[in-house]
XYZ file of C-alpha atoms in Angstrom:
775
model
C -3.968 -2.591 -32.006
C -7.183 -3.773 -30.313
C -8.962 -3.929 -33.634
C -6.754 -6.925 -34.522
C -8.228 -8.859 -31.597
C -11.679 -10.399 -31.034
C -13.276 -7.742 -28.801
C -16.289 -8.743 -26.755
C -19.313 -6.442 -26.615
C -18.353 -5.397 -23.083
C -14.827 -4.552 -24.171
C -16.108 -2.535 -27.132
C -18.314 -0.481 -24.800
C -15.544 0.239 -22.295
C -13.063 1.019 -25.086
C -15.497 3.550 -26.546
C -16.103 5.129 -23.128
C -12.370 5.412 -22.392
C -11.785 7.561 -25.458
C -8.452 5.824 -26.070
C -7.554 6.316 -29.733
C -4.306 4.395 -30.030
C -3.104 1.159 -28.437
C 0.382 0.148 -29.490
C 1.336 -2.302 -26.715
C 2.177 -5.980 -27.302
C -0.790 -7.029 -25.170
C -4.029 -5.046 -25.617
C -5.309 -3.082 -22.633
C -8.459 -1.282 -21.605
C -8.313 1.751 -19.338
C -10.863 3.018 -16.804
C -10.908 6.079 -14.582
C -10.569 4.499 -11.168
C -10.250 1.477 -8.909
C -13.976 0.726 -8.376
C -14.601 0.977 -12.123
C -11.834 -1.552 -12.650
C -14.068 -3.904 -10.679
C -17.042 -3.010 -12.863
C -15.367 -3.724 -16.205
C -13.969 -6.979 -14.857
C -17.325 -8.090 -13.450
C -19.111 -7.251 -16.723
C -16.564 -9.150 -18.820
C -16.667 -12.124 -16.426
C -20.472 -12.369 -16.462
C -20.531 -11.934 -20.239
C -18.112 -14.857 -20.566
C -19.985 -17.058 -18.070
C -23.246 -16.439 -19.924
C -21.605 -17.969 -23.010
C -19.676 -20.658 -21.068
C -21.917 -21.832 -18.184
C -19.813 -24.957 -17.646
C -16.473 -23.275 -18.158
C -13.309 -23.347 -16.039
C -12.492 -20.140 -14.150
C -9.607 -18.969 -11.967
C -10.027 -15.786 -9.920
C -7.653 -13.782 -7.685
C -7.414 -13.323 -3.931
C -6.350 -10.351 -1.811
C -7.569 -6.740 -1.861
C -7.301 -6.137 -5.602
C -10.547 -7.969 -6.553
C -12.680 -6.182 -3.911
C -14.807 -4.271 -6.417
C -14.854 -7.150 -8.897
C -16.508 -9.262 -6.202
C -18.914 -6.498 -5.155
C -19.952 -5.632 -8.723
C -20.418 -9.291 -9.693
C -22.720 -9.862 -6.735
C -24.562 -6.601 -7.380
C -25.185 -7.334 -11.050
C -26.333 -10.890 -10.363
C -28.707 -9.622 -7.682
C -30.007 -6.716 -9.781
C -29.912 -8.161 -13.280
C -33.426 -7.055 -14.220
C -33.768 -4.061 -11.898
C -33.820 -0.543 -13.352
C -30.222 0.117 -12.271
C -29.051 -3.308 -13.435
C -30.593 -2.841 -16.872
C -29.021 0.621 -17.186
C -25.560 -0.763 -16.445
C -26.015 -3.681 -18.825
C -27.286 -1.401 -21.601
C -24.386 0.985 -21.131
C -21.736 -1.743 -21.234
C -22.824 -4.030 -24.053
C -24.853 -6.564 -22.066
C -28.434 -5.716 -23.065
C -28.825 -9.022 -24.876
C -26.728 -11.040 -22.444
C -28.654 -13.841 -20.795
C -28.380 -13.822 -16.996
C -25.506 -16.197 -16.230
C -25.798 -19.224 -13.974
C -22.578 -19.826 -12.034
C -23.320 -23.082 -10.227
C -21.918 -25.371 -12.954
C -18.582 -23.598 -13.336
C -15.328 -25.294 -12.351
C -13.271 -23.067 -10.081
C -9.473 -23.428 -10.049
C -7.568 -21.972 -7.095
C -4.606 -19.999 -8.400
C -2.163 -20.372 -5.515
C -1.643 -20.884 -1.797
C 1.021 -20.443 0.846
C 2.617 -23.689 1.981
C 2.297 -24.897 4.610
C -0.782 -23.112 5.963
C -3.914 -24.553 7.525
C -7.033 -24.243 5.412
C -8.835 -23.315 8.642
C -6.922 -20.037 8.914
C -8.812 -16.957 7.760
C -5.693 -15.695 5.986
C -5.341 -18.803 3.812
C -6.318 -18.382 0.178
C -8.356 -21.593 0.544
C -10.527 -19.787 3.110
C -10.768 -16.684 0.893
C -11.817 -18.704 -2.155
C -14.472 -20.575 -0.197
C -15.875 -17.416 1.398
C -15.884 -14.952 -1.503
C -16.184 -17.217 -4.555
C -17.658 -20.631 -3.768
C -20.136 -19.281 -1.205
C -20.244 -15.660 -2.374
C -20.902 -16.521 -6.030
C -22.762 -19.777 -5.403
C -20.192 -21.943 -7.197
C -20.092 -25.723 -6.994
C -17.743 -27.010 -4.288
C -17.809 -30.442 -5.889
C -16.473 -29.067 -9.173
C -13.814 -26.900 -7.557
C -10.119 -27.734 -7.927
C -8.602 -26.387 -4.724
C -5.317 -26.288 -2.796
C -5.933 -27.514 0.752
C -2.606 -27.910 2.580
C -4.249 -30.000 5.298
C -5.298 -32.649 2.758
C -2.082 -33.032 0.767
C -0.856 -36.507 1.768
C 2.711 -36.530 3.095
C 5.131 -39.288 4.138
C 3.620 -41.935 6.427
C 0.280 -40.126 6.160
C 1.449 -37.471 8.620
C 0.219 -33.869 8.810
C 2.513 -31.022 7.731
C 2.841 -29.879 11.371
C 4.562 -33.186 12.147
C 6.739 -33.237 9.048
C 7.619 -29.535 9.085
C 7.308 -28.612 12.792
C 8.780 -25.123 12.262
C 6.627 -24.680 9.119
C 9.775 -24.330 7.000
C 10.266 -26.473 3.899
C 13.837 -26.911 2.694
C 13.704 -27.464 -1.062
C 17.406 -28.391 -1.210
C 16.205 -31.811 -0.038
C 15.048 -32.379 -3.599
C 18.705 -32.660 -4.578
C 20.722 -33.676 -1.508
C 20.850 -36.546 0.929
C 18.865 -36.124 4.163
C 20.973 -35.773 7.331
C 18.576 -37.389 9.819
C 15.280 -39.318 10.003
C 13.168 -36.129 10.071
C 14.862 -34.807 6.945
C 14.238 -38.147 5.262
C 10.524 -37.792 5.981
C 10.676 -34.207 4.722
C 12.361 -35.288 1.505
C 9.750 -37.993 0.908
C 7.019 -35.438 1.652
C 8.429 -32.889 -0.799
C 8.382 -35.548 -3.515
C 4.762 -36.311 -2.601
C 3.875 -32.589 -2.809
C 5.570 -32.451 -6.220
C 3.503 -35.443 -7.295
C 0.351 -33.756 -5.957
C 1.183 -30.599 -7.970
C 1.537 -32.677 -11.140
C -1.857 -34.249 -10.505
C -3.351 -30.800 -9.852
C -1.999 -29.618 -13.204
C -3.453 -32.700 -14.910
C -6.912 -32.063 -13.402
C -6.890 -28.604 -14.977
C -5.745 -29.944 -18.354
C -8.344 -32.726 -18.254
C -10.936 -29.929 -18.154
C -9.390 -28.348 -21.247
C -7.421 -25.769 -19.293
C -8.559 -22.532 -17.702
C -11.160 -20.715 -19.810
C -11.322 -17.450 -17.846
C -8.291 -16.307 -15.848
C -8.288 -13.114 -13.799
C -5.197 -12.100 -11.831
C -3.401 -9.165 -10.283
C 0.223 -8.227 -10.884
C 2.907 -7.869 -8.249
C 5.516 -5.106 -8.006
C 8.096 -7.418 -9.591
C 5.610 -8.395 -12.303
C 4.517 -11.716 -10.820
C 1.172 -13.220 -11.773
C -0.100 -15.913 -9.457
C 3.186 -16.663 -7.626
C 5.153 -16.820 -10.860
C 7.833 -14.351 -9.842
C 10.441 -12.626 -11.988
C 12.497 -15.281 -13.783
C 9.778 -17.945 -13.824
C 9.887 -20.223 -16.855
C 7.380 -19.214 -19.531
C 6.372 -22.900 -19.754
C 6.133 -23.412 -15.975
C 3.382 -25.572 -14.483
C 1.833 -26.081 -11.044
C 4.630 -26.453 -8.492
C 5.893 -25.919 -4.958
C 8.349 -23.036 -5.093
C 10.073 -20.213 -3.260
C 9.218 -16.538 -3.732
C 11.345 -13.401 -3.987
C 11.621 -10.466 -1.599
C 9.105 -8.230 -3.387
C 6.489 -10.972 -3.194
C 7.315 -11.702 0.453
C 6.944 -8.010 1.313
C 3.496 -7.892 -0.282
C 2.494 -11.130 1.491
C 3.763 -9.892 4.881
C 0.431 -8.205 5.575
C -1.435 -11.497 5.048
C 0.913 -13.625 7.108
C 1.761 -11.392 10.065
C 5.155 -10.071 8.986
C 8.104 -10.601 6.643
C 9.568 -12.936 9.280
C 6.776 -15.359 8.381
C 6.335 -14.702 4.656
C 10.096 -14.988 4.002
C 9.962 -18.580 5.267
C 6.768 -19.672 3.522
C 6.832 -21.485 0.232
C 3.917 -21.368 -2.170
C 2.028 -23.738 -4.411
C 1.132 -21.923 -7.612
C -0.205 -22.680 -11.038
C 2.365 -21.929 -13.755
C 2.514 -19.550 -16.686
C 1.860 -22.465 -19.029
C -1.157 -23.419 -16.883
C -2.628 -19.966 -17.495
C -2.061 -20.059 -21.263
C -2.627 -23.817 -21.901
C -6.065 -23.161 -23.404
C -5.359 -21.012 -26.504
C -8.920 -19.664 -26.445
C -8.721 -18.585 -22.815
C -9.653 -15.107 -21.704
C -6.634 -14.035 -19.643
C -6.973 -10.715 -17.821
C -4.505 -8.914 -15.559
C -5.892 -6.039 -13.494
C -3.733 -3.248 -12.061
C -4.616 -0.069 -10.171
C -2.574 2.904 -9.020
C 0.597 4.698 -10.055
C 2.735 2.378 -7.939
C 2.031 -0.330 -10.546
C 2.765 1.954 -13.529
C 6.443 0.978 -14.071
C 5.820 -2.784 -14.073
C 2.697 -2.338 -16.232
C 4.768 -0.482 -18.834
C 7.472 -3.172 -18.836
C 4.916 -5.988 -19.018
C 2.993 -4.446 -21.914
C 5.848 -3.028 -23.984
C 8.435 -5.843 -23.685
C 8.498 -8.909 -25.978
C 7.796 -12.196 -24.197
C 10.430 -12.505 -21.492
C 10.739 -14.439 -18.236
C 11.911 -11.261 -16.450
C 8.356 -9.969 -16.900
C 6.080 -12.991 -16.341
C 2.889 -11.234 -17.511
C 4.332 -10.973 -21.024
C 3.201 -14.589 -21.384
C -0.288 -13.246 -22.139
C 1.077 -12.406 -25.590
C 0.315 -16.067 -26.339
C -3.434 -15.504 -25.913
C -5.597 -13.751 -28.502
C -7.903 -12.915 -25.598
C -5.068 -11.779 -23.338
C -5.747 -8.351 -21.836
C -4.675 -5.858 -19.196
C -7.450 -3.860 -17.525
C -5.901 -0.734 -15.993
C -6.791 2.381 -14.068
C -5.437 5.647 -15.479
C -2.844 5.686 -12.720
C -1.533 2.231 -13.596
C -1.368 3.220 -17.282
C 0.304 6.575 -16.729
C 3.809 5.506 -17.842
C 2.744 3.716 -21.026
C 4.084 5.317 -24.203
C 0.470 5.597 -25.389
C -0.470 7.541 -22.254
C 2.520 9.853 -22.571
C 1.708 10.546 -26.226
C -1.914 11.252 -25.337
C -0.948 13.507 -22.411
C 1.150 15.760 -24.640
C -1.006 15.640 -27.767
C -4.456 16.234 -26.259
C -5.939 19.202 -24.411
C -4.459 22.630 -23.846
C -0.715 22.935 -23.536
C 0.068 23.806 -19.914
C 3.168 25.071 -18.166
C 3.243 21.720 -16.360
C 3.694 19.981 -19.729
C 6.593 22.298 -20.561
C 8.313 21.593 -17.237
C 7.746 17.867 -17.495
C 8.969 17.537 -21.076
C 12.144 19.554 -20.431
C 13.048 17.636 -17.278
C 12.297 14.297 -18.932
C 14.513 15.296 -21.860
C 17.388 16.016 -19.454
C 17.012 12.461 -18.143
C 16.618 10.929 -21.582
C 19.742 12.626 -22.992
C 21.597 12.615 -19.642
C 22.335 16.291 -20.189
C 22.294 19.169 -17.730
C 19.678 21.808 -18.483
C 22.184 24.497 -19.459
C 23.686 22.126 -22.044
C 20.434 21.472 -23.893
C 20.494 22.981 -27.376
C 17.503 24.208 -29.342
C 18.045 21.284 -31.748
C 17.699 18.857 -28.815
C 14.309 20.373 -28.068
C 13.161 20.420 -31.694
C 14.195 16.799 -32.257
C 12.313 15.418 -29.232
C 8.722 14.351 -29.886
C 7.443 16.028 -26.720
C 9.527 19.196 -26.265
C 9.025 19.950 -29.965
C 5.341 20.532 -29.138
C 6.098 23.386 -26.708
C 4.459 26.600 -28.000
C 6.897 29.433 -28.806
C 9.845 27.082 -28.333
C 13.120 29.017 -28.115
C 16.625 29.050 -26.639
C 15.067 30.687 -23.570
C 12.553 27.894 -22.859
C 14.966 25.882 -20.705
C 15.911 29.021 -18.741
C 12.239 29.671 -18.032
C 11.836 26.156 -16.638
C 14.955 26.607 -14.513
C 13.560 29.888 -13.157
C 10.286 28.157 -12.311
C 12.103 25.451 -10.330
C 14.232 28.064 -8.538
C 11.020 29.758 -7.362
C 9.832 26.431 -5.941
C 13.085 26.071 -3.985
C 12.776 29.656 -2.734
C 9.289 28.868 -1.412
C 10.722 25.835 0.340
C 13.395 27.896 2.121
C 11.164 30.796 3.182
C 10.882 31.103 6.963
C 7.347 30.648 8.254
C 6.184 32.661 11.285
C 3.042 32.980 13.426
C 1.451 29.892 11.916
C -0.854 27.381 13.604
C 0.252 24.121 12.011
C -1.763 20.908 11.923
C 0.154 18.050 10.333
C -1.916 14.927 9.684
C -1.135 11.429 8.487
C -3.189 8.283 7.785
C -0.686 6.112 9.692
C 1.921 6.684 12.345
C 5.247 7.642 10.714
C 3.573 9.046 7.551
C 4.291 12.669 8.512
C 7.857 11.892 9.529
C 8.587 9.932 6.346
C 6.930 12.546 4.173
C 8.009 15.983 5.400
C 10.023 15.781 8.643
C 12.773 18.224 7.507
C 10.105 20.762 6.545
C 8.384 20.306 9.918
C 11.624 20.767 11.858
C 12.184 24.072 10.036
C 8.752 25.194 11.219
C 9.339 24.016 14.798
C 12.559 26.015 15.078
C 10.445 29.204 14.939
C 8.949 29.869 18.401
C 6.051 31.911 17.031
C 4.635 28.797 15.324
C 2.225 26.505 17.182
C 2.354 22.880 15.993
C -0.113 20.024 16.294
C 0.130 16.506 14.922
C -2.676 14.059 14.260
C -2.663 10.452 13.098
C -6.101 9.544 11.853
C -6.118 5.748 12.182
C -5.075 3.408 14.951
C -2.364 1.733 12.864
C -2.548 -1.490 14.876
C -1.993 -3.720 11.855
C 1.665 -2.595 11.738
C 2.470 -4.122 15.162
C 3.332 -7.822 15.212
C 2.167 -10.278 17.848
C 5.735 -11.148 18.768
C 6.549 -7.483 19.464
C 3.610 -7.240 21.897
C 4.480 -10.562 23.544
C 8.107 -9.514 24.090
C 7.021 -6.122 25.441
C 4.530 -7.684 27.866
C 7.049 -10.252 29.111
C 9.454 -7.386 29.783
C 6.670 -5.477 31.546
C 5.987 -8.457 33.825
C 9.660 -8.686 34.747
C 9.810 -4.981 35.603
C 6.660 -5.319 37.710
C 8.247 -8.238 39.566
C 11.389 -6.195 40.177
C 9.391 -3.207 41.439
C 10.668 -0.986 38.633
C 7.222 0.254 37.626
C 6.672 2.129 40.847
C 3.573 4.051 39.771
C 1.364 0.936 40.202
C 2.080 1.076 43.959
C 0.495 4.511 44.384
C -2.913 4.362 46.088
C -4.758 6.275 43.413
C -2.993 4.817 40.388
C -5.808 2.496 39.261
C -8.469 5.181 39.811
C -6.874 8.362 38.417
C -3.070 8.058 38.479
C -2.857 6.046 35.273
C -4.095 9.133 33.371
C -1.373 11.418 34.712
C 2.234 12.148 33.735
C 2.102 10.772 30.198
C 4.611 13.473 29.257
C 6.930 12.008 31.892
C 6.865 8.598 30.129
C 7.947 10.348 26.950
C 10.639 12.446 28.626
C 12.034 9.436 30.527
C 12.231 7.457 27.313
C 14.010 10.151 25.310
C 16.424 10.926 28.152
C 17.545 7.329 27.890
C 17.847 7.605 24.132
C 20.344 10.346 24.863
C 22.159 8.311 27.519
C 22.096 5.224 25.264
C 20.440 3.073 27.917
C 18.210 0.558 26.093
C 16.940 -1.024 29.321
C 15.604 2.268 30.628
C 14.114 3.070 27.226
C 12.260 -0.200 27.392
C 11.102 0.705 30.891
C 9.554 3.887 29.462
C 7.630 1.852 26.883
C 6.458 -0.600 29.555
C 5.151 2.276 31.686
C 2.994 3.403 28.780
C 1.838 -0.167 28.062
C 0.686 -0.501 31.688
C -1.338 2.712 31.378
C -2.857 1.433 28.126
C -3.885 -1.899 29.669
C -5.520 -0.137 32.632
C -7.480 2.088 30.222
C -8.537 -0.701 27.855
C -9.349 -3.398 30.412
C -10.417 -1.161 33.310
C -7.948 -2.907 35.575
C -8.474 -2.116 39.288
C -5.391 -3.516 41.056
C -1.967 -5.067 40.557
C -3.211 -8.659 40.538
C -5.749 -7.870 37.833
C -2.966 -6.166 35.895
C -0.804 -9.292 36.036
C -3.726 -11.542 35.119
C -4.635 -9.332 32.169
C -1.059 -9.307 30.892
C -0.964 -13.107 31.131
C -4.288 -13.360 29.273
C -3.066 -11.142 26.426
C 0.161 -13.133 26.106
C -1.825 -16.393 26.065
C -4.210 -15.132 23.365
C -1.353 -13.960 21.165
C 0.706 -17.128 21.624
C -2.306 -19.201 20.617
C -3.039 -17.072 17.550
C -1.754 -18.028 14.131
C 0.431 -15.556 12.267
C -1.726 -12.965 10.518
C -4.884 -13.752 12.503
C -7.163 -10.781 13.190
C -6.759 -9.767 16.830
C -9.629 -9.197 19.279
C -10.615 -5.512 19.465
C -8.936 -4.888 22.819
C -5.612 -6.206 21.551
C -6.039 -4.095 18.422
C -6.476 -1.087 20.700
C -3.365 -1.977 22.710
C -1.314 -2.267 19.525
C -2.697 1.067 18.371
C -1.801 2.747 21.669
C 1.767 1.450 21.350
C 1.960 3.155 17.953
C 0.486 6.331 19.470
C 3.223 6.397 22.105
C 5.811 6.025 19.354
C 4.343 9.032 17.528
C 4.439 11.127 20.706
C 8.118 10.224 21.114
C 9.001 11.495 17.635
C 7.461 14.923 18.116
C 8.755 15.210 21.677
C 12.210 15.324 20.053
C 11.273 18.893 19.176
C 9.519 19.830 22.405
C 5.968 19.031 21.285
C 3.831 17.998 24.263
C 1.568 14.944 24.345
C -1.525 17.200 24.377
C -0.556 18.488 20.928
C -0.438 14.982 19.422
C -3.987 13.922 18.563
C -5.034 10.287 18.060
C -8.294 10.021 16.092
C -8.630 6.228 15.534
C -11.168 6.584 12.718
C -13.695 3.755 12.737
C -13.430 2.563 9.122
C -9.978 1.135 9.978
C -10.820 -2.375 11.176
C -8.109 -4.737 9.993
C -10.544 -6.575 7.695
C -9.446 -7.440 4.176
C -12.125 -5.135 2.721
C -12.563 -2.053 4.921
C -15.629 0.187 4.917
C -15.903 3.585 3.289
C -15.650 6.549 5.691
C -18.937 7.584 7.318
C -19.943 11.162 8.053
C -20.699 10.818 11.752
C -18.131 8.197 12.653
C -15.155 9.355 10.548
C -15.722 12.954 9.421
C -17.006 14.580 12.614
C -13.880 13.807 14.696
C -11.725 15.542 12.066
C -14.110 18.501 11.875
C -14.103 18.848 15.659
C -10.300 18.824 15.676
C -10.176 21.531 12.992
C -12.560 23.714 15.003
C -10.545 23.248 18.169
C -7.051 23.806 16.725
C -8.079 26.368 14.075
C -4.979 25.799 11.909
C -3.615 28.266 9.371
C -1.799 25.410 7.609
C -3.038 21.843 7.279
C -0.864 19.058 5.869
C -2.123 15.716 4.571
C -1.079 12.890 2.266
C -2.074 13.528 -1.333
C -1.820 10.196 -3.121
C -2.744 10.216 -6.798
C -5.500 7.634 -7.050
C -8.183 5.865 -5.039
C -6.265 2.607 -4.764
C -3.467 1.268 -2.591
C -2.614 2.114 0.066
C -6.376 2.108 0.587
C -6.237 3.883 3.957
C -4.517 6.955 2.490
C -7.362 7.501 0.054
C -10.091 7.039 2.649
C -8.413 9.401 5.115
C -8.060 11.998 2.348
C -11.775 11.836 1.549
C -12.795 12.061 5.215
C -10.485 15.060 5.674
C -11.783 16.751 2.526
C -15.369 16.366 3.725
C -14.432 17.825 7.126
C -12.757 20.812 5.433
C -15.832 21.251 3.210
C -18.115 21.380 6.236
C -15.721 23.683 8.105
C -15.741 26.064 5.141
C -19.527 26.438 5.572
C -18.955 27.743 9.114
C -15.827 29.839 8.672
C -13.931 31.885 6.101
C -11.056 29.608 5.051
C -9.661 31.850 2.317
C -6.332 32.102 4.165
C -6.008 28.416 5.083
C -3.216 26.663 3.176
C -3.309 22.941 2.488
C 0.018 21.121 2.177
C -0.254 17.897 0.169
C 2.713 15.573 0.634
C 3.665 12.024 -0.357
C 6.075 9.535 1.161
C 7.301 5.994 0.546
C 4.246 4.739 -1.374
C 3.989 7.432 -4.027
C 6.174 10.392 -4.917
C 5.603 13.668 -6.717
C 7.262 14.287 -10.030
C 8.977 17.717 -10.082
C 6.353 19.232 -12.373
C 3.538 18.212 -9.996
C 4.967 19.999 -6.938
C 5.116 23.748 -6.351
C 7.349 23.729 -3.251
C 10.802 22.139 -3.000
C 12.486 21.865 0.402
C 16.252 21.222 0.696
C 17.239 18.314 2.957
C 20.643 18.245 4.642
C 22.589 15.244 5.900
C 21.677 16.460 9.380
C 17.988 16.335 8.466
C 18.426 12.787 7.217
C 20.218 11.760 10.398
C 17.432 13.230 12.551
C 14.846 11.312 10.550
C 16.820 8.039 10.666
C 17.590 8.390 14.388
C 14.073 9.368 15.422
C 12.627 6.523 13.355
C 15.000 3.929 14.811
C 14.723 5.165 18.390
C 10.989 5.856 18.504
C 9.158 3.575 16.102
C 10.290 0.492 18.002
C 7.621 -1.742 16.481
C 8.868 -0.831 12.990
C 12.642 -1.110 13.339
C 12.656 -4.778 12.331
C 10.626 -3.807 9.240
C 8.084 -6.611 9.604
C 5.922 -5.007 6.921
C 8.500 -3.457 4.581
C 8.122 -1.702 1.268
C 8.694 -4.069 -1.646
C 11.412 -1.661 -2.793
C 13.671 -2.150 0.238
C 14.308 -4.945 2.730
C 14.629 -2.689 5.742
C 13.245 0.374 7.488
C 10.891 2.804 5.784
C 13.189 5.643 6.849
C 15.821 4.329 4.448
C 13.269 4.259 1.626
C 12.279 7.870 2.376
C 15.910 8.988 2.383
C 16.534 7.318 -0.993
C 13.521 9.112 -2.466
C 14.788 12.480 -1.197
C 18.221 11.818 -2.726
C 16.737 10.724 -6.074
C 14.623 13.885 -6.153
C 17.769 15.989 -5.731
C 19.347 14.061 -8.627
C 16.404 15.005 -10.855
C 16.635 18.714 -10.035
C 20.437 18.771 -10.240
C 20.194 17.413 -13.759
C 18.165 20.480 -14.690
C 19.945 23.168 -12.637
C 23.455 21.707 -12.465
C 25.239 20.499 -9.324
C 27.151 23.762 -8.996
C 23.877 25.584 -8.355
C 23.733 23.733 -5.048
C 27.313 23.584 -3.793
C 28.065 27.192 -4.809
C 24.738 28.645 -3.619
C 24.766 31.831 -1.563
C 22.759 30.278 1.306
C 23.949 27.498 3.595
C 20.515 25.860 3.501
C 20.810 25.122 -0.215
C 24.557 24.412 -0.112
C 24.027 21.735 2.534
C 21.213 19.982 0.658
C 21.827 16.353 -0.264
C 18.174 15.561 -0.847
C 14.951 17.372 -1.705
C 11.326 17.100 -0.593
C 8.535 17.921 -3.038
C 5.046 18.925 -1.968
C 2.014 20.801 -3.223
C 0.821 23.988 -1.483
C -2.867 24.658 -2.220
C -5.684 26.892 -1.128
C -8.906 25.280 0.070
C -10.634 25.517 -3.320
C -7.719 23.829 -5.088
C -7.591 21.069 -2.494
C -11.331 20.387 -2.587
C -11.295 20.329 -6.385
C -8.468 17.753 -6.279
C -10.332 15.687 -3.684
C -13.506 15.826 -5.773
C -11.609 14.499 -8.778
C -10.457 11.558 -6.684
C -13.889 11.132 -5.120
C -15.383 10.438 -8.528
C -13.845 6.998 -8.117
C -16.635 6.192 -5.680
C -19.578 8.125 -7.145
C -22.049 5.767 -8.742
C -20.007 2.828 -7.495
C -20.920 0.281 -4.860
């Protein structure tokens, strides 16, 4: 397929390196091994294009996706003629490329929230100025930008006067205003629409965009052209959909904000107006695989906005292997190349059950012979399906085997990761008294706590202090040593009032812990200082804009609230506070581009914990690729390095590593080797503990794009869908007629991977290659 298109020298080099033999999609794609390399190919192609078009028009993305594109572009420009720079250029078709000059380019901003002040660090205007205009040395005079503060509204007023609650009601385009303010709003919306038309004309006057680079959203949106956008759409003020709002929640401080923000975005026609344009969509990670498949294999359709790139002869997708994993080309390659493994047999049989909607025992040998994948199984016979069923039954047996005399260390990148991933498995382990359990969350997790949650909690704390209901602050030694004591009592008090259904007393338990946290963070010495500090924190938060990065002490307070929540969950099962370990690894900063883990700062705390606890089983998240969620990958690498170092000191041949996934990625049945039945009771425990303990998460301010609600509901749906997959192979009667109550009561399943240390480190090394040789 690619041979039909005008490949650049860079694209030829990356295509050759990828080893991809067949591309049958409607838009050509190039595939690289990992997320950082996605930045490299994009940077090389961009600089190649700029070298040929020094006065061209470019439009580049915002957010986390272009991190390595930005870093590689700056690196190559700064090291063009260095030994390393020449090696990279020679390898990727740029030996003869003249060093590009970027200062004469015209930059077009793709989109922006509306309304949002250009002064805010979370505005795309700020991002573009920082990373592109300043970072790449582009001309500010040539730039075509979206500055909400400068869009002229009715009577020359600022958007804060016209839209005091920062909400824009687009029904005013079509209805009569009800009052003078609405009349001004209506006039202002018309003026914004006029401004958008003029913005579009500026781009067209330049001949259209010559080089477009964009990411793709979970619903398939490019720019803010969400599912259903007109294929001939232009620059406009518009609403977004839930998936887009969920993704934007992290930028804007919560779904409560992003759900009420409109956007100004260029249109699909804006992107494709110049028929000679290079239009590139980049996507990383298996989470993007379904929408990538639909966007590349579907004829042009407004349900999948990225299909509009079919209009461009230079339209491309640049993908990581994870993002490409569901493409028909990738599936064909997976089965056709390399040795045939048992995993391939399992996968092909289970996929055939889904494809034909047939239970495993009803599959006939002709079904297997007529399928393009199962027909490749060596020694294919009537017994093949039975062998796969036996293999899955062994996985379930492993998941129901009672564990005894284990020292368990369950870890998670964020608070709630362990609970959402494997809580029913953990509760089985905790029911055995001979097991010793520890839990560790490796980052502070402060970004998941909204300002409004902290403000409300602190106002409640002040009221309780005024009413004398936080009695511990009256003890003589409280501000010297007392604040460190009786943390288990806070937890027990809270959970007692979960049982008694007393929300006021539950809140009192949280406020007790918040007081202790403030004393620790701010070194408060008396009650007056405590009140003053609480007032200061409230004032700072009230004067912050939504999504603004908090000062470090407020970050720490938010993190300590999350830590209390985690202690509450495990206290359900009698786990003491001392067995819940909070590591707060330093790479987690809340910045848009976080640092890579460092040996001393991030690895040594994990290593020290391993030495101290000396676990026989260690659980951790095992996401498939070094891309989003970014923190999961970085925690995995820090943990792997700690285990590596520990293995140099101690014989770890008996240590088992449990790799689990949760709401961001899930195992396919063939990838897992342990399957744990989940009962309705298990689901209720998970839902109840989540709702009662993760107070800062109950309103789902930062939800998954797949569900407008709590993460616990997403986890439950995954467990149920995993049961559906296995039931299709084994038959429903295998479960409801099973000889054991554990299997009979299962209405969901958890998949995970049980590994020895060598297997785990080999897996981690495969993922780590995504950083080797990269910036």
